[in-house]
XYZ file of C-alpha atoms in Angstrom:
363
model
C 0.036 -0.088 -0.046
C 1.308 3.372 -0.723
C -1.197 5.211 1.583
C -3.347 4.677 4.537
C -6.540 2.420 3.993
C -8.724 5.459 4.103
C -6.725 7.319 1.379
C -6.371 4.299 -0.684
C -10.263 3.504 -0.706
C -10.740 7.103 -1.637
C -8.300 6.763 -4.568
C -10.124 3.476 -5.694
C -13.443 5.282 -5.731
C -12.182 8.305 -7.687
C -9.727 6.525 -10.132
C -11.042 6.391 -13.728
C -9.608 4.044 -16.400
C -8.748 6.338 -19.452
C -7.561 4.975 -22.837
C -5.110 6.545 -24.991
C -4.868 5.687 -28.672
C -1.152 5.568 -28.352
C 0.147 2.142 -27.554
C 3.574 0.580 -27.057
C 3.886 -3.136 -27.700
C 3.602 -5.376 -24.581
C 5.533 -8.639 -24.911
C 4.643 -11.488 -22.641
C 6.879 -14.027 -24.451
C 9.926 -15.456 -22.666
C 12.692 -12.762 -22.568
C 16.265 -13.211 -23.303
C 18.093 -13.912 -20.155
C 20.219 -10.965 -18.701
C 18.319 -8.390 -20.763
C 17.550 -6.256 -17.899
C 20.670 -3.980 -18.014
C 18.930 -1.011 -19.904
C 15.451 0.105 -19.455
C 12.714 0.761 -16.698
C 11.410 -1.501 -14.171
C 7.766 -0.951 -13.333
C 6.635 -1.974 -9.677
C 3.180 -3.462 -9.434
C 1.656 -3.823 -5.991
C -0.839 -6.307 -6.893
C -4.180 -6.697 -5.126
C -3.709 -6.449 -1.310
C -3.842 -9.845 0.410
C -3.536 -11.809 -2.800
C 0.219 -12.237 -3.259
C 0.324 -11.105 -6.857
C 2.591 -8.298 -6.996
C 4.967 -8.267 -9.888
C 7.671 -6.330 -11.612
C 7.401 -5.314 -15.328
C 10.262 -4.229 -17.492
C 10.332 -1.711 -20.395
C 13.142 -2.324 -22.807
C 14.214 1.190 -24.162
C 15.919 -0.470 -27.085
C 13.169 -2.543 -28.359
C 10.459 -0.341 -27.161
C 8.668 -3.527 -25.675
C 7.239 -4.296 -22.137
C 7.539 -7.715 -20.525
C 5.291 -8.507 -17.683
C 5.924 -10.667 -14.674
C 9.714 -10.771 -14.980
C 10.302 -12.026 -11.459
C 8.160 -15.135 -11.998
C 9.711 -15.772 -15.419
C 13.342 -15.824 -13.809
C 12.523 -17.484 -10.784
C 10.666 -20.766 -11.820
C 7.197 -19.126 -11.683
C 7.369 -17.993 -8.105
C 5.615 -14.706 -7.387
C 7.840 -12.218 -5.427
C 4.981 -11.446 -2.793
C 2.112 -9.311 -1.626
C 2.235 -5.535 -2.116
C 5.426 -4.590 -3.959
C 6.105 -1.248 -2.360
C 9.334 -0.076 -3.742
C 12.592 -1.230 -5.371
C 16.252 0.187 -5.195
C 19.173 -0.673 -7.415
C 22.787 -0.629 -6.196
C 25.860 -2.103 -7.456
C 24.012 -4.525 -9.889
C 21.661 -5.753 -7.108
C 18.035 -4.804 -7.022
C 16.308 -4.715 -3.669
C 12.588 -5.381 -3.866
C 10.337 -4.337 -0.824
C 7.371 -6.753 -0.422
C 5.407 -4.924 2.196
C 2.549 -7.323 3.195
C 4.851 -10.319 2.738
C 7.154 -8.753 5.309
C 10.520 -9.305 3.369
C 13.179 -7.675 1.225
C 14.072 -9.744 -1.818
C 17.526 -9.375 -3.422
C 17.877 -10.026 -7.235
C 20.556 -9.722 -9.667
C 19.722 -6.689 -11.603
C 20.659 -8.036 -15.029
C 19.112 -11.461 -14.835
C 16.449 -10.759 -12.105
C 17.074 -14.181 -10.412
C 16.735 -14.071 -6.551
C 20.048 -14.180 -4.629
C 18.794 -13.599 -0.910
C 15.856 -12.772 1.324
C 15.726 -10.793 4.343
C 12.767 -11.075 6.758
C 11.421 -7.578 7.856
C 8.236 -6.243 9.477
C 5.962 -4.301 7.191
C 8.818 -2.779 5.246
C 8.268 0.214 2.946
C 11.324 2.102 1.397
C 15.070 1.649 1.157
C 18.167 3.851 0.630
C 21.820 2.736 0.265
C 24.985 4.410 1.588
C 28.218 2.257 0.689
C 27.512 -1.314 1.786
C 24.801 -0.425 4.068
C 21.017 -0.447 3.475
C 18.376 1.535 5.397
C 14.851 0.318 5.262
C 11.805 1.627 7.042
C 9.324 -0.640 8.829
C 5.965 0.074 9.835
C 6.093 -2.997 12.211
C 2.239 -3.410 11.978
C -0.474 -2.103 9.813
C -2.799 -1.587 12.737
C -4.083 1.866 12.032
C -6.070 1.993 15.075
C -3.240 1.455 17.640
C -0.014 1.553 15.622
C 3.297 0.962 17.312
C 6.364 2.932 16.781
C 8.124 2.174 13.544
C 11.631 1.099 12.970
C 14.588 1.607 10.469
C 16.414 -1.740 9.628
C 20.221 -1.247 9.037
C 21.215 -4.005 6.505
C 24.834 -5.294 5.818
C 24.688 -5.510 1.957
C 27.832 -7.655 1.799
C 26.138 -10.580 3.555
C 22.413 -9.347 3.113
C 21.700 -9.701 6.795
C 20.403 -7.425 9.748
C 21.023 -7.943 13.396
C 18.677 -7.255 16.060
C 20.994 -4.450 17.423
C 20.723 -2.777 14.016
C 17.049 -2.488 14.026
C 16.354 1.011 15.382
C 12.837 2.008 16.769
C 11.832 5.563 15.359
C 10.265 8.390 17.411
C 7.456 8.395 14.908
C 4.477 6.354 13.474
C 4.509 4.712 10.064
C 7.926 5.589 8.935
C 7.808 5.760 5.214
C 9.950 7.539 2.681
C 13.570 8.340 3.624
C 16.276 10.492 2.189
C 20.154 10.437 3.139
C 22.314 13.566 3.234
C 25.758 13.156 4.594
C 25.597 11.169 7.900
C 21.963 12.011 8.568
C 18.778 9.967 7.509
C 15.663 11.881 7.192
C 12.618 9.724 7.765
C 9.018 10.747 6.881
C 6.442 9.584 9.473
C 3.390 9.103 7.266
C 0.874 8.851 10.139
C 2.258 12.032 11.774
C 3.188 15.384 10.659
C 6.879 14.912 11.393
C 10.237 13.939 9.953
C 12.654 12.104 12.143
C 16.438 12.637 11.919
C 18.780 9.754 12.405
C 22.480 9.966 12.786
C 23.972 7.175 10.986
C 27.221 7.216 12.852
C 25.747 6.843 16.292
C 22.664 5.092 15.001
C 20.406 7.274 17.142
C 17.479 9.529 16.394
C 18.486 13.039 17.138
C 15.302 15.032 16.488
C 11.749 15.127 15.227
C 10.731 18.150 13.146
C 7.130 19.040 12.669
C 6.094 19.383 9.100
C 2.637 19.810 7.416
C -0.198 17.345 8.099
C -0.407 14.185 5.889
C 3.076 14.028 4.662
C 3.335 12.106 1.479
C 6.558 12.719 -0.385
C 10.097 14.030 0.193
C 13.050 14.698 -2.205
C 16.459 16.486 -2.148
C 17.170 19.309 -4.748
C 20.506 20.393 -6.311
C 21.032 22.779 -3.293
C 20.734 19.887 -0.837
C 17.415 21.572 0.348
C 14.824 18.996 1.480
C 11.313 19.269 -0.033
C 8.211 17.820 1.580
C 4.720 17.294 0.260
C 1.839 17.337 2.837
C -1.648 16.644 1.741
C -3.320 18.451 4.767
C -6.512 17.241 6.266
C -10.061 16.514 4.921
C -13.532 15.744 6.127
C -14.771 12.376 4.637
C -17.951 12.194 6.702
C -20.276 13.303 3.947
C -18.431 11.108 1.197
C -18.313 11.397 -1.730
C -18.535 15.126 -0.781
C -15.055 15.958 0.683
C -14.361 19.056 2.326
C -10.956 20.617 3.160
C -10.032 21.004 6.975
C -6.398 21.761 6.147
C -5.024 22.585 2.749
C -2.116 20.739 1.198
C 1.428 22.210 1.371
C 4.771 22.001 -0.587
C 7.573 22.969 1.926
C 11.338 23.750 1.537
C 13.673 23.133 4.340
C 17.342 23.932 4.648
C 19.477 21.277 6.110
C 21.469 22.669 9.062
C 23.460 20.028 11.001
C 20.835 18.083 12.929
C 18.216 20.424 12.281
C 15.621 21.361 9.434
C 14.911 25.136 8.950
C 11.851 26.099 6.995
C 12.600 28.383 4.001
C 9.494 28.361 1.881
C 5.824 27.153 2.177
C 3.758 26.830 -0.890
C 0.074 26.299 0.109
C -2.418 24.529 -2.321
C -5.993 25.979 -2.814
C -7.430 22.691 -1.096
C -6.726 19.258 0.566
C -4.485 17.223 -1.570
C -0.965 16.357 -2.857
C 0.371 13.107 -3.421
C 3.564 11.829 -5.386
C 6.610 14.026 -5.329
C 9.682 13.526 -7.254
C 12.721 15.461 -8.761
C 14.237 15.422 -12.152
C 17.727 13.852 -12.521
C 19.292 17.479 -12.445
C 17.316 18.061 -9.179
C 16.474 21.533 -10.351
C 12.774 20.848 -11.062
C 10.101 19.024 -9.097
C 7.108 17.150 -10.322
C 4.138 16.467 -8.166
C 0.388 15.389 -8.089
C -2.451 17.461 -6.884
C -6.138 17.098 -7.520
C -5.879 14.500 -10.108
C -3.372 16.393 -12.193
C 0.528 16.662 -12.456
C 2.435 19.769 -11.928
C 5.940 20.990 -12.213
C 7.776 23.503 -10.230
C 11.459 25.039 -10.584
C 13.256 24.769 -7.257
C 13.983 28.523 -7.571
C 10.300 29.354 -8.035
C 8.425 31.803 -5.817
C 5.027 30.456 -6.348
C 3.052 27.352 -7.494
C 2.294 26.776 -11.105
C -1.471 27.119 -11.800
C -1.426 25.298 -15.010
C -0.923 21.508 -14.912
C 1.804 19.801 -16.769
C -0.563 16.842 -17.559
C -4.235 16.872 -16.841
C -4.402 13.344 -15.773
C -4.307 11.302 -12.447
C -1.700 8.714 -11.856
C -0.801 6.255 -9.205
C 2.829 6.748 -9.498
C 5.086 9.058 -11.636
C 8.721 9.070 -12.776
C 11.246 10.956 -15.020
C 13.661 9.171 -17.276
C 17.468 9.802 -16.527
C 17.745 11.973 -19.511
C 15.073 14.276 -18.037
C 13.045 14.390 -21.223
C 10.439 11.784 -20.589
C 7.641 11.667 -18.031
C 6.275 8.138 -17.009
C 2.754 7.697 -15.350
C 1.358 4.657 -13.747
C -2.384 4.087 -14.333
C -4.107 1.997 -11.803
C -7.991 1.798 -12.935
C -8.775 -0.327 -9.812
C -6.858 -2.860 -7.506
C -7.989 -5.932 -9.397
C -7.116 -5.524 -12.938
C -3.947 -4.750 -14.926
C -2.875 -0.926 -15.045
C -0.903 1.072 -17.756
C 2.306 2.683 -18.081
C 1.990 5.867 -20.148
C 4.921 7.921 -21.375
C 4.800 11.711 -22.268
C 7.303 13.993 -23.943
C 8.289 16.758 -21.445
C 8.994 19.141 -24.277
C 5.703 18.900 -26.028
C 3.550 17.752 -22.972
C 2.027 15.023 -25.359
C 1.538 11.332 -24.863
C 4.233 9.168 -26.768
C 2.786 5.725 -26.130
C 1.237 3.285 -23.356
C 1.415 -0.312 -22.706
C -0.273 -2.804 -20.231
C 1.566 -3.728 -17.044
C 0.579 -5.389 -13.760
C -1.983 -4.801 -11.252
C -1.691 -1.474 -9.444
C 1.609 -0.057 -10.806
C 3.028 2.430 -8.293
C 6.463 3.458 -9.561
C 9.343 3.200 -11.812
C 13.141 2.340 -11.332
C 15.377 3.536 -14.244
C 18.555 1.652 -15.356
């Protein structure tokens, strides 16, 4: 799951399946072994509780999508339930299977599994040298949630010791960003960011940010941007009223502290995915069923959307020229990958992928 159950239900009810006349070729035949060194991995969560999450691969040379590559390369065995995220480092791909409570390690070129690490409701991962940091919700009990954790993994042996599992000072730790010797952890069930000193392995501080934090990125100036969706009243659903508008905030990193520099307030509740382009000088984010962009030097929000369409996940290719959108019409049937030219803001093509595609990993 990429959001709380309430938010996810809201997304399911509002999502509409839109069809483009542009189509890329989807190839479900057996791919050549070791053909995953150049292209895009698409993470498909699958239907919650069904264990049918999978990974699709878009070959940028042949312009083809191959679905279910984990099962194809691992004797038909599915990777797990709710594929939340994936990180590539030193030719290894680390796949977070949230509801299966595990981190899968695969060879990034062959996609054959090499290791498996047991975790508790893992979410996201970052890597520094030979060390991996993974956020863990510990439980998905929204009514009475426990404090979350950060697992510290030795990537040379793919293990995590009990003493290297650190309890956070926040609830439902989610996305995380590394800057120097500090790890910034977004607490998705709170309005806070926890700061971990990676040298002392201790949390130093918790900083209050906007309500409903949902995204976090570093820009080229090493400033930390945080998306917060605000608060809404669902008591008269489908009529939803804003209790607190969404915000996009920029913080300057100062030692063990975060100093608020700018706050851009949205006209209503909302705000979801947040990413930066490869140059880290422009942000892309979703709000109110549309995609917007923003220069990191901007003094105000853009009022005109970049793409007038709702996506479950977004990405920008390494060249910074192509936008990728993940369409999840519902959480039972296959979704789509849609590509757009950033220069012309027009659709290039689309292809069928797995159930509930939520993000892209470029290689």
